[in-house]
Amino acid sequence: MAQLRGQGSYGIGAPAPFGGDIDQRVDQSPLDTIRQQTSKIEDLLDTVSEPIKPFLPAIGRFLIVVTFIEDALRIITQWSDQLLYLHDYRHIPSGLTHLFLIANVIVMAICSTLVIIRRHSEYAVCGLMGVVVTQALGYGLIFDLNFFLRNLSVMGGLLMVLSDSWVRKTKAFAGLPQLEEKDRKMYFQLAGRVLLIFLFIGFVFSGEWSVLRIIVSLLGLAACVMVVVGFKAKFSATLLVVILSVFNVIVNNFWTLHEHHPHKDFAKYDFFQILSIVGGLLLLVNSGPGQFSIDEKKKVY
């Protein structure tokens, strides 16, 4: 009995009964190999990003709403052009065009500010989502696939803002069982993760193909799948941040275009929308994928 106690429970650490050494090496699966390598990269990223980690949520929230701030400024600076388009091409009556633009500017300015200062996030996110829907209808872009996918990703970023703002407390609703905010948070984190990757899907299926584009697309799609299932989500989200940021600077470099270049506004719009999605990915890097993920399941087992 004393011998058994000295060698630990169930004989762990004991020599083999017939003089042989127990040195059984179980072959690792490809998934375990990937997990080990990405864990090393995540540890390195944690070390490198340590100085900015406390500011990461604020940076993410600001980037998410930057497209709405830019849109509000663009409406103000191009007021007459906006009115002309809505009236002549969308056939919206003059009074309604003014009301539509004023309401959009006010809602975007107020809700973006609330997101940045992290106040009344539920109302702010609902307001900005309402802007996305009303602009799609007002400007006739509801059936534009690229616009649709981009704005799904923007909504994913807004859902990440919502989940980031919730704390663990219980809310009681009359006639309904109690619902803890941590439970709502994990559902919204899952929805946000899924929606965030739609921008990259739009990127893959638009534009001309080249060897570089194929390589980037394959890397990005692999990272998107990892983000959706929550497998090494911080590493894959960081990879998407790098890919999208490089792509954004190279392709949507509106600052290099002439003031009256026909594609300047489009490039500027795309640039700030991608920044918003990068902001959502940064919140994912900061908070993790949530409970509905392979990463969290591995912690349990």
PDB file of C-alpha atoms in Angstrom:
ATOM      1  CA  MET A   1       0.000   0.000   0.000  1.00  0.00           C
ATOM      2  CA  ALA A   2       2.840   2.399   0.801  1.00  0.00           C
ATOM      3  CA  GLN A   3       4.369   1.553  -2.549  1.00  0.00           C
ATOM      4  CA  LEU A   4       1.144   2.344  -4.317  1.00  0.00           C
ATOM      5  CA  ARG A   5       0.762   5.681  -2.510  1.00  0.00           C
ATOM      6  CA  GLY A   6       4.289   6.701  -3.443  1.00  0.00           C
ATOM      7  CA  GLN A   7       3.619   6.010  -7.120  1.00  0.00           C
ATOM      8  CA  GLY A   8       0.350   7.943  -7.352  1.00  0.00           C
ATOM      9  CA  SER A   9      -3.203   6.927  -8.094  1.00  0.00           C
ATOM     10  CA  TYR A  10      -3.847   4.101 -10.569  1.00  0.00           C
ATOM     11  CA  GLY A  11      -0.115   3.420 -10.869  1.00  0.00           C
ATOM     12  CA  ILE A  12       0.620   6.587 -12.821  1.00  0.00           C
ATOM     13  CA  GLY A  13       4.350   7.127 -12.945  1.00  0.00           C
ATOM     14  CA  ALA A  14       5.045   3.498 -11.978  1.00  0.00           C
ATOM     15  CA  PRO A  15       7.536   1.416 -13.979  1.00  0.00           C
ATOM     16  CA  ALA A  16       6.204  -1.154 -16.421  1.00  0.00           C
ATOM     17  CA  PRO A  17       5.441  -4.500 -14.738  1.00  0.00           C
ATOM     18  CA  PHE A  18       7.864  -6.525 -16.926  1.00  0.00           C
ATOM     19  CA  GLY A  19      10.808  -4.147 -16.837  1.00  0.00           C
ATOM     20  CA  GLY A  20       9.859  -2.226 -19.985  1.00  0.00           C
ATOM     21  CA  ASP A  21       9.485   1.562 -20.111  1.00  0.00           C
ATOM     22  CA  ILE A  22       6.127   3.031 -20.937  1.00  0.00           C
ATOM     23  CA  ASP A  23       6.887   5.416 -23.778  1.00  0.00           C
ATOM     24  CA  GLN A  24       3.848   5.177 -25.959  1.00  0.00           C
ATOM     25  CA  ARG A  25       3.554   8.107 -28.292  1.00  0.00           C
ATOM     26  CA  VAL A  26       0.127   8.608 -29.696  1.00  0.00           C
ATOM     27  CA  ASP A  27       0.184   9.988 -33.205  1.00  0.00           C
ATOM     28  CA  GLN A  28      -1.276  13.482 -33.273  1.00  0.00           C
ATOM     29  CA  SER A  29      -4.157  14.256 -35.569  1.00  0.00           C
ATOM     30  CA  PRO A  30      -3.783  17.119 -38.094  1.00  0.00           C
ATOM     31  CA  LEU A  31      -6.265  19.135 -35.988  1.00  0.00           C
ATOM     32  CA  ASP A  32      -4.063  18.777 -32.894  1.00  0.00           C
ATOM     33  CA  THR A  33      -0.999  19.820 -34.888  1.00  0.00           C
ATOM     34  CA  ILE A  34      -2.780  22.920 -36.189  1.00  0.00           C
ATOM     35  CA  ARG A  35      -3.982  23.706 -32.667  1.00  0.00           C
ATOM     36  CA  GLN A  36      -0.447  23.503 -31.261  1.00  0.00           C
ATOM     37  CA  GLN A  37       1.059  25.710 -33.950  1.00  0.00           C
ATOM     38  CA  THR A  38      -1.698  28.318 -33.780  1.00  0.00           C
ATOM     39  CA  SER A  39      -1.435  28.345 -29.975  1.00  0.00           C
ATOM     40  CA  LYS A  40       2.214  29.323 -30.297  1.00  0.00           C
ATOM     41  CA  ILE A  41       1.287  32.104 -32.739  1.00  0.00           C
ATOM     42  CA  GLU A  42      -1.517  33.289 -30.421  1.00  0.00           C
ATOM     43  CA  ASP A  43       0.943  33.420 -27.500  1.00  0.00           C
ATOM     44  CA  LEU A  44       3.317  35.485 -29.625  1.00  0.00           C
ATOM     45  CA  LEU A  45       0.487  37.819 -30.689  1.00  0.00           C
ATOM     46  CA  ASP A  46      -0.574  38.230 -27.051  1.00  0.00           C
ATOM     47  CA  THR A  47       2.965  39.232 -26.128  1.00  0.00           C
ATOM     48  CA  VAL A  48       3.333  41.686 -29.018  1.00  0.00           C
ATOM     49  CA  SER A  49      -0.121  43.240 -28.524  1.00  0.00           C
ATOM     50  CA  GLU A  50       0.184  43.562 -24.744  1.00  0.00           C
ATOM     51  CA  PRO A  51       0.704  47.380 -24.780  1.00  0.00           C
ATOM     52  CA  ILE A  52      -2.469  48.041 -26.828  1.00  0.00           C
ATOM     53  CA  LYS A  53      -4.656  45.273 -25.363  1.00  0.00           C
ATOM     54  CA  PRO A  54      -6.416  47.587 -22.833  1.00  0.00           C
ATOM     55  CA  PHE A  55      -7.380  49.913 -25.705  1.00  0.00           C
ATOM     56  CA  LEU A  56      -8.465  47.172 -28.136  1.00  0.00           C
ATOM     57  CA  PRO A  57     -12.221  47.279 -27.292  1.00  0.00           C
ATOM     58  CA  ALA A  58     -12.318  51.082 -27.719  1.00  0.00           C
ATOM     59  CA  ILE A  59     -10.408  50.857 -31.029  1.00  0.00           C
ATOM     60  CA  GLY A  60     -12.755  48.115 -32.238  1.00  0.00           C
ATOM     61  CA  ARG A  61     -15.905  50.066 -31.348  1.00  0.00           C
ATOM     62  CA  PHE A  62     -14.579  53.217 -33.041  1.00  0.00           C
ATOM     63  CA  LEU A  63     -13.673  51.357 -36.237  1.00  0.00           C
ATOM     64  CA  ILE A  64     -17.087  49.678 -36.359  1.00  0.00           C
ATOM     65  CA  VAL A  65     -18.937  53.006 -36.434  1.00  0.00           C
ATOM     66  CA  VAL A  66     -16.402  54.909 -38.566  1.00  0.00           C
ATOM     67  CA  THR A  67     -18.327  54.056 -41.749  1.00  0.00           C
ATOM     68  CA  PHE A  68     -21.457  55.659 -40.275  1.00  0.00           C
ATOM     69  CA  ILE A  69     -19.519  58.782 -39.262  1.00  0.00           C
ATOM     70  CA  GLU A  70     -18.050  59.049 -42.766  1.00  0.00           C
ATOM     71  CA  ASP A  71     -21.492  58.518 -44.286  1.00  0.00           C
ATOM     72  CA  ALA A  72     -23.020  61.285 -42.175  1.00  0.00           C
ATOM     73  CA  LEU A  73     -20.232  63.694 -43.203  1.00  0.00           C
ATOM     74  CA  ARG A  74     -20.612  62.690 -46.856  1.00  0.00           C
ATOM     75  CA  ILE A  75     -24.354  63.421 -46.776  1.00  0.00           C
ATOM     76  CA  ILE A  76     -23.687  66.866 -45.283  1.00  0.00           C
ATOM     77  CA  THR A  77     -20.889  67.763 -47.732  1.00  0.00           C
ATOM     78  CA  GLN A  78     -22.809  66.417 -50.761  1.00  0.00           C
ATOM     79  CA  TRP A  79     -26.244  67.551 -49.659  1.00  0.00           C
ATOM     80  CA  SER A  80     -27.480  68.831 -53.036  1.00  0.00           C
ATOM     81  CA  ASP A  81     -26.214  65.756 -54.910  1.00  0.00           C
ATOM     82  CA  GLN A  82     -27.941  63.465 -52.417  1.00  0.00           C
ATOM     83  CA  LEU A  83     -31.227  65.336 -52.771  1.00  0.00           C
ATOM     84  CA  LEU A  84     -30.931  65.262 -56.565  1.00  0.00           C
ATOM     85  CA  TYR A  85     -30.324  61.528 -56.665  1.00  0.00           C
ATOM     86  CA  LEU A  86     -33.176  60.690 -54.285  1.00  0.00           C
ATOM     87  CA  HIS A  87     -35.627  62.978 -56.071  1.00  0.00           C
ATOM     88  CA  ASP A  88     -34.720  62.444 -59.752  1.00  0.00           C
ATOM     89  CA  TYR A  89     -33.550  58.827 -59.770  1.00  0.00           C
ATOM     90  CA  ARG A  90     -35.410  57.309 -56.823  1.00  0.00           C
ATOM     91  CA  HIS A  91     -38.531  59.461 -57.372  1.00  0.00           C
ATOM     92  CA  ILE A  92     -38.936  60.308 -53.694  1.00  0.00           C
ATOM     93  CA  PRO A  93     -40.947  63.524 -53.057  1.00  0.00           C
ATOM     94  CA  SER A  94     -38.873  66.584 -52.101  1.00  0.00           C
ATOM     95  CA  GLY A  95     -40.082  66.877 -48.515  1.00  0.00           C
ATOM     96  CA  LEU A  96     -39.391  63.225 -47.812  1.00  0.00           C
ATOM     97  CA  THR A  97     -35.882  63.440 -49.282  1.00  0.00           C
ATOM     98  CA  HIS A  98     -34.968  66.181 -46.798  1.00  0.00           C
ATOM     99  CA  LEU A  99     -36.528  64.250 -43.911  1.00  0.00           C
ATOM    100  CA  PHE A 100     -34.773  61.040 -44.971  1.00  0.00           C
ATOM    101  CA  LEU A 101     -31.320  62.640 -45.076  1.00  0.00           C
ATOM    102  CA  ILE A 102     -31.745  64.664 -41.874  1.00  0.00           C
ATOM    103  CA  ALA A 103     -32.985  61.611 -39.958  1.00  0.00           C
ATOM    104  CA  ASN A 104     -30.081  59.500 -41.230  1.00  0.00           C
ATOM    105  CA  VAL A 105     -27.460  62.090 -40.262  1.00  0.00           C
ATOM    106  CA  ILE A 106     -28.919  62.587 -36.767  1.00  0.00           C
ATOM    107  CA  VAL A 107     -29.309  58.861 -36.040  1.00  0.00           C
ATOM    108  CA  MET A 108     -25.807  58.004 -37.330  1.00  0.00           C
ATOM    109  CA  ALA A 109     -24.170  60.819 -35.359  1.00  0.00           C
ATOM    110  CA  ILE A 110     -25.949  60.074 -32.063  1.00  0.00           C
ATOM    111  CA  CYS A 111     -25.774  56.265 -32.248  1.00  0.00           C
ATOM    112  CA  SER A 112     -22.120  56.248 -33.324  1.00  0.00           C
ATOM    113  CA  THR A 113     -21.244  58.460 -30.361  1.00  0.00           C
ATOM    114  CA  LEU A 114     -23.146  56.148 -27.988  1.00  0.00           C
ATOM    115  CA  VAL A 115     -21.264  53.111 -29.325  1.00  0.00           C
ATOM    116  CA  ILE A 116     -17.896  54.825 -28.877  1.00  0.00           C
ATOM    117  CA  ILE A 117     -18.615  55.898 -25.291  1.00  0.00           C
ATOM    118  CA  ARG A 118     -20.319  52.544 -24.578  1.00  0.00           C
ATOM    119  CA  ARG A 119     -23.642  53.967 -23.463  1.00  0.00           C
ATOM    120  CA  HIS A 120     -27.119  52.574 -24.282  1.00  0.00           C
ATOM    121  CA  SER A 121     -25.558  50.102 -26.703  1.00  0.00           C
ATOM    122  CA  GLU A 122     -28.842  48.282 -27.388  1.00  0.00           C
ATOM    123  CA  TYR A 123     -30.541  51.441 -28.661  1.00  0.00           C
ATOM    124  CA  ALA A 124     -27.438  52.577 -30.547  1.00  0.00           C
ATOM    125  CA  VAL A 125     -27.019  49.251 -32.362  1.00  0.00           C
ATOM    126  CA  CYS A 126     -30.724  49.090 -33.248  1.00  0.00           C
ATOM    127  CA  GLY A 127     -30.545  52.649 -34.589  1.00  0.00           C
ATOM    128  CA  LEU A 128     -27.508  51.919 -36.793  1.00  0.00           C
ATOM    129  CA  MET A 129     -29.056  48.695 -38.072  1.00  0.00           C
ATOM    130  CA  GLY A 130     -32.159  50.696 -38.932  1.00  0.00           C
ATOM    131  CA  VAL A 131     -29.962  53.104 -40.916  1.00  0.00           C
ATOM    132  CA  VAL A 132     -28.476  50.187 -42.898  1.00  0.00           C
ATOM    133  CA  VAL A 133     -31.953  48.913 -43.817  1.00  0.00           C
ATOM    134  CA  THR A 134     -33.483  52.313 -44.642  1.00  0.00           C
ATOM    135  CA  GLN A 135     -30.498  53.311 -46.786  1.00  0.00           C
ATOM    136  CA  ALA A 136     -30.681  50.031 -48.697  1.00  0.00           C
ATOM    137  CA  LEU A 137     -34.343  50.776 -49.457  1.00  0.00           C
ATOM    138  CA  GLY A 138     -33.906  54.519 -49.999  1.00  0.00           C
ATOM    139  CA  TYR A 139     -30.954  54.257 -52.394  1.00  0.00           C
ATOM    140  CA  GLY A 140     -32.294  51.168 -54.152  1.00  0.00           C
ATOM    141  CA  LEU A 141     -29.389  48.920 -53.149  1.00  0.00           C
ATOM    142  CA  ILE A 142     -31.405  46.147 -51.512  1.00  0.00           C
ATOM    143  CA  PHE A 143     -30.768  43.747 -54.423  1.00  0.00           C
ATOM    144  CA  ASP A 144     -27.098  44.643 -54.891  1.00  0.00           C
ATOM    145  CA  LEU A 145     -25.300  41.441 -53.785  1.00  0.00           C
ATOM    146  CA  ASN A 146     -22.009  43.150 -52.916  1.00  0.00           C
ATOM    147  CA  PHE A 147     -23.795  45.826 -50.854  1.00  0.00           C
ATOM    148  CA  PHE A 148     -25.908  43.129 -49.176  1.00  0.00           C
ATOM    149  CA  LEU A 149     -22.907  40.998 -48.135  1.00  0.00           C
ATOM    150  CA  ARG A 150     -20.910  44.001 -46.921  1.00  0.00           C
ATOM    151  CA  ASN A 151     -23.748  45.239 -44.770  1.00  0.00           C
ATOM    152  CA  LEU A 152     -24.346  41.795 -43.319  1.00  0.00           C
ATOM    153  CA  SER A 153     -20.739  41.977 -42.128  1.00  0.00           C
ATOM    154  CA  VAL A 154     -21.282  45.476 -40.738  1.00  0.00           C
ATOM    155  CA  MET A 155     -24.304  44.134 -38.838  1.00  0.00           C
ATOM    156  CA  GLY A 156     -22.095  41.333 -37.543  1.00  0.00           C
ATOM    157  CA  GLY A 157     -19.726  43.972 -36.172  1.00  0.00           C
ATOM    158  CA  LEU A 158     -22.657  45.741 -34.506  1.00  0.00           C
ATOM    159  CA  LEU A 159     -23.727  42.470 -32.880  1.00  0.00           C
ATOM    160  CA  MET A 160     -20.185  42.114 -31.528  1.00  0.00           C
ATOM    161  CA  VAL A 161     -20.583  45.612 -30.019  1.00  0.00           C
ATOM    162  CA  LEU A 162     -23.793  44.460 -28.381  1.00  0.00           C
ATOM    163  CA  SER A 163     -22.289  41.285 -26.915  1.00  0.00           C
ATOM    164  CA  ASP A 164     -19.216  43.233 -25.752  1.00  0.00           C
ATOM    165  CA  SER A 165     -21.403  45.702 -23.863  1.00  0.00           C
ATOM    166  CA  TRP A 166     -23.356  43.138 -21.870  1.00  0.00           C
ATOM    167  CA  VAL A 167     -22.245  42.180 -18.398  1.00  0.00           C
ATOM    168  CA  ARG A 168     -23.250  39.205 -16.314  1.00  0.00           C
ATOM    169  CA  LYS A 169     -26.462  40.143 -14.680  1.00  0.00           C
ATOM    170  CA  THR A 170     -29.934  38.733 -14.693  1.00  0.00           C
ATOM    171  CA  LYS A 171     -32.867  40.494 -16.269  1.00  0.00           C
ATOM    172  CA  ALA A 172     -36.359  39.497 -15.316  1.00  0.00           C
ATOM    173  CA  PHE A 173     -39.285  39.908 -17.671  1.00  0.00           C
ATOM    174  CA  ALA A 174     -42.891  39.654 -16.553  1.00  0.00           C
ATOM    175  CA  GLY A 175     -44.374  36.248 -17.344  1.00  0.00           C
ATOM    176  CA  LEU A 176     -41.095  34.913 -18.775  1.00  0.00           C
ATOM    177  CA  PRO A 177     -38.321  32.844 -17.220  1.00  0.00           C
ATOM    178  CA  GLN A 178     -35.228  34.768 -16.205  1.00  0.00           C
ATOM    179  CA  LEU A 179     -32.663  35.296 -18.924  1.00  0.00           C
ATOM    180  CA  GLU A 180     -29.053  35.926 -18.013  1.00  0.00           C
ATOM    181  CA  GLU A 181     -27.156  38.385 -20.156  1.00  0.00           C
ATOM    182  CA  LYS A 182     -24.244  35.953 -20.426  1.00  0.00           C
ATOM    183  CA  ASP A 183     -26.635  33.595 -22.265  1.00  0.00           C
ATOM    184  CA  ARG A 184     -27.731  36.333 -24.644  1.00  0.00           C
ATOM    185  CA  LYS A 185     -24.109  37.301 -25.108  1.00  0.00           C
ATOM    186  CA  MET A 186     -23.056  33.887 -26.406  1.00  0.00           C
ATOM    187  CA  TYR A 187     -25.927  33.797 -28.926  1.00  0.00           C
ATOM    188  CA  PHE A 188     -25.048  37.256 -30.227  1.00  0.00           C
ATOM    189  CA  GLN A 189     -21.346  36.388 -30.343  1.00  0.00           C
ATOM    190  CA  LEU A 190     -22.187  33.393 -32.542  1.00  0.00           C
ATOM    191  CA  ALA A 191     -24.411  35.498 -34.827  1.00  0.00           C
ATOM    192  CA  GLY A 192     -21.765  38.224 -35.002  1.00  0.00           C
ATOM    193  CA  ARG A 193     -19.034  35.719 -35.920  1.00  0.00           C
ATOM    194  CA  VAL A 194     -21.132  34.249 -38.720  1.00  0.00           C
ATOM    195  CA  LEU A 195     -22.140  37.617 -40.195  1.00  0.00           C
ATOM    196  CA  LEU A 196     -18.627  39.083 -40.043  1.00  0.00           C
ATOM    197  CA  ILE A 197     -17.289  36.685 -42.679  1.00  0.00           C
ATOM    198  CA  PHE A 198     -19.799  37.610 -45.420  1.00  0.00           C
ATOM    199  CA  LEU A 199     -17.629  40.502 -46.606  1.00  0.00           C
ATOM    200  CA  PHE A 200     -14.828  38.081 -47.436  1.00  0.00           C
ATOM    201  CA  ILE A 201     -17.244  35.827 -49.328  1.00  0.00           C
ATOM    202  CA  GLY A 202     -18.156  38.847 -51.452  1.00  0.00           C
ATOM    203  CA  PHE A 203     -14.465  39.537 -51.998  1.00  0.00           C
ATOM    204  CA  VAL A 204     -13.813  35.950 -53.166  1.00  0.00           C
ATOM    205  CA  PHE A 205     -16.568  35.959 -55.780  1.00  0.00           C
ATOM    206  CA  SER A 206     -15.920  39.441 -57.205  1.00  0.00           C
ATOM    207  CA  GLY A 207     -13.049  40.779 -59.275  1.00  0.00           C
ATOM    208  CA  GLU A 208     -10.552  39.188 -61.630  1.00  0.00           C
ATOM    209  CA  TRP A 209      -8.762  35.978 -60.694  1.00  0.00           C
ATOM    210  CA  SER A 210      -5.015  35.693 -60.344  1.00  0.00           C
ATOM    211  CA  VAL A 211      -2.592  33.357 -58.559  1.00  0.00           C
ATOM    212  CA  LEU A 212      -2.221  35.821 -55.674  1.00  0.00           C
ATOM    213  CA  ARG A 213      -5.990  36.262 -55.409  1.00  0.00           C
ATOM    214  CA  ILE A 214      -6.508  32.487 -55.291  1.00  0.00           C
ATOM    215  CA  ILE A 215      -3.913  32.087 -52.503  1.00  0.00           C
ATOM    216  CA  VAL A 216      -5.382  34.972 -50.470  1.00  0.00           C
ATOM    217  CA  SER A 217      -8.916  33.651 -51.040  1.00  0.00           C
ATOM    218  CA  LEU A 218      -8.020  30.154 -49.844  1.00  0.00           C
ATOM    219  CA  LEU A 219      -6.268  31.516 -46.749  1.00  0.00           C
ATOM    220  CA  GLY A 220      -9.155  33.870 -46.033  1.00  0.00           C
ATOM    221  CA  LEU A 221     -11.829  31.198 -46.522  1.00  0.00           C
ATOM    222  CA  ALA A 222      -9.979  28.852 -44.173  1.00  0.00           C
ATOM    223  CA  ALA A 223      -9.805  31.665 -41.586  1.00  0.00           C
ATOM    224  CA  CYS A 224     -13.530  32.392 -42.127  1.00  0.00           C
ATOM    225  CA  VAL A 225     -14.454  28.764 -41.430  1.00  0.00           C
ATOM    226  CA  MET A 226     -12.296  28.832 -38.285  1.00  0.00           C
ATOM    227  CA  VAL A 227     -14.021  32.037 -37.132  1.00  0.00           C
ATOM    228  CA  VAL A 228     -17.515  30.594 -37.705  1.00  0.00           C
ATOM    229  CA  VAL A 229     -16.889  27.329 -35.830  1.00  0.00           C
ATOM    230  CA  GLY A 230     -14.798  29.085 -33.183  1.00  0.00           C
ATOM    231  CA  PHE A 231     -11.637  27.062 -33.755  1.00  0.00           C
ATOM    232  CA  LYS A 232      -8.609  29.192 -32.850  1.00  0.00           C
ATOM    233  CA  ALA A 233     -10.911  32.146 -33.466  1.00  0.00           C
ATOM    234  CA  LYS A 234      -8.470  34.756 -32.148  1.00  0.00           C
ATOM    235  CA  PHE A 235      -5.727  33.605 -34.519  1.00  0.00           C
ATOM    236  CA  SER A 236      -8.076  33.344 -37.525  1.00  0.00           C
ATOM    237  CA  ALA A 237      -9.678  36.729 -36.770  1.00  0.00           C
ATOM    238  CA  THR A 238      -6.208  38.286 -36.563  1.00  0.00           C
ATOM    239  CA  LEU A 239      -5.328  36.708 -39.942  1.00  0.00           C
ATOM    240  CA  LEU A 240      -8.496  38.214 -41.468  1.00  0.00           C
ATOM    241  CA  VAL A 241      -7.644  41.612 -39.951  1.00  0.00           C
ATOM    242  CA  VAL A 242      -4.232  41.513 -41.646  1.00  0.00           C
ATOM    243  CA  ILE A 243      -5.623  40.336 -45.020  1.00  0.00           C
ATOM    244  CA  LEU A 244      -8.461  42.877 -45.061  1.00  0.00           C
ATOM    245  CA  SER A 245      -6.222  45.749 -43.914  1.00  0.00           C
ATOM    246  CA  VAL A 246      -3.618  45.094 -46.614  1.00  0.00           C
ATOM    247  CA  PHE A 247      -6.339  44.659 -49.240  1.00  0.00           C
ATOM    248  CA  ASN A 248      -8.052  47.852 -48.084  1.00  0.00           C
ATOM    249  CA  VAL A 249      -4.928  50.012 -48.347  1.00  0.00           C
ATOM    250  CA  ILE A 250      -3.911  48.600 -51.754  1.00  0.00           C
ATOM    251  CA  VAL A 251      -7.311  48.484 -53.487  1.00  0.00           C
ATOM    252  CA  ASN A 252      -9.390  51.221 -51.817  1.00  0.00           C
ATOM    253  CA  ASN A 253      -6.696  53.927 -51.769  1.00  0.00           C
ATOM    254  CA  PHE A 254      -9.140  56.758 -52.426  1.00  0.00           C
ATOM    255  CA  TRP A 255      -6.583  59.345 -51.237  1.00  0.00           C
ATOM    256  CA  THR A 256      -4.558  58.741 -54.420  1.00  0.00           C
ATOM    257  CA  LEU A 257      -7.494  59.527 -56.719  1.00  0.00           C
ATOM    258  CA  HIS A 258      -8.281  62.961 -58.129  1.00  0.00           C
ATOM    259  CA  GLU A 259     -11.029  64.908 -56.369  1.00  0.00           C
ATOM    260  CA  HIS A 260     -13.408  64.480 -59.322  1.00  0.00           C
ATOM    261  CA  HIS A 261     -12.469  60.890 -60.146  1.00  0.00           C
ATOM    262  CA  PRO A 262     -15.697  58.886 -60.753  1.00  0.00           C
ATOM    263  CA  HIS A 263     -14.598  56.043 -58.444  1.00  0.00           C
ATOM    264  CA  LYS A 264     -13.316  58.172 -55.561  1.00  0.00           C
ATOM    265  CA  ASP A 265     -16.561  58.062 -53.561  1.00  0.00           C
ATOM    266  CA  PHE A 266     -16.971  54.320 -54.122  1.00  0.00           C
ATOM    267  CA  ALA A 267     -13.393  53.609 -53.014  1.00  0.00           C
ATOM    268  CA  LYS A 268     -13.869  55.827 -49.964  1.00  0.00           C
ATOM    269  CA  TYR A 269     -17.149  54.109 -49.056  1.00  0.00           C
ATOM    270  CA  ASP A 270     -15.577  50.641 -49.420  1.00  0.00           C
ATOM    271  CA  PHE A 271     -12.515  51.687 -47.402  1.00  0.00           C
ATOM    272  CA  PHE A 272     -14.522  52.763 -44.370  1.00  0.00           C
ATOM    273  CA  GLN A 273     -16.875  49.784 -44.577  1.00  0.00           C
ATOM    274  CA  ILE A 274     -13.929  47.391 -44.436  1.00  0.00           C
ATOM    275  CA  LEU A 275     -12.574  49.366 -41.465  1.00  0.00           C
ATOM    276  CA  SER A 276     -15.888  48.718 -39.704  1.00  0.00           C
ATOM    277  CA  ILE A 277     -15.605  44.984 -40.288  1.00  0.00           C
ATOM    278  CA  VAL A 278     -11.987  45.046 -39.085  1.00  0.00           C
ATOM    279  CA  GLY A 279     -13.308  46.694 -35.913  1.00  0.00           C
ATOM    280  CA  GLY A 280     -15.740  43.795 -35.401  1.00  0.00           C
ATOM    281  CA  LEU A 281     -12.905  41.306 -35.851  1.00  0.00           C
ATOM    282  CA  LEU A 282     -10.816  43.202 -33.285  1.00  0.00           C
ATOM    283  CA  LEU A 283     -13.645  42.837 -30.767  1.00  0.00           C
ATOM    284  CA  LEU A 284     -13.640  39.119 -31.546  1.00  0.00           C
ATOM    285  CA  VAL A 285      -9.874  38.990 -30.958  1.00  0.00           C
ATOM    286  CA  ASN A 286     -10.357  40.783 -27.638  1.00  0.00           C
ATOM    287  CA  SER A 287     -13.351  38.896 -26.241  1.00  0.00           C
ATOM    288  CA  GLY A 288     -12.917  35.474 -27.841  1.00  0.00           C
ATOM    289  CA  PRO A 289     -15.511  33.412 -29.727  1.00  0.00           C
ATOM    290  CA  GLY A 290     -17.879  32.751 -26.812  1.00  0.00           C
ATOM    291  CA  GLN A 291     -19.314  29.492 -25.504  1.00  0.00           C
ATOM    292  CA  PHE A 292     -20.659  28.233 -28.833  1.00  0.00           C
ATOM    293  CA  SER A 293     -17.228  27.394 -30.199  1.00  0.00           C
ATOM    294  CA  ILE A 294     -14.692  24.583 -30.460  1.00  0.00           C
ATOM    295  CA  ASP A 295     -12.213  26.641 -28.428  1.00  0.00           C
ATOM    296  CA  GLU A 296     -14.553  26.796 -25.437  1.00  0.00           C
ATOM    297  CA  LYS A 297     -15.571  23.126 -25.748  1.00  0.00           C
ATOM    298  CA  LYS A 298     -11.902  22.128 -25.598  1.00  0.00           C
ATOM    299  CA  LYS A 299     -11.565  24.020 -22.303  1.00  0.00           C
ATOM    300  CA  VAL A 300     -14.446  21.961 -20.872  1.00  0.00           C
ATOM    301  CA  TYR A 301     -12.927  18.642 -21.888  1.00  0.00           C
TER     302      TYR A 301
END
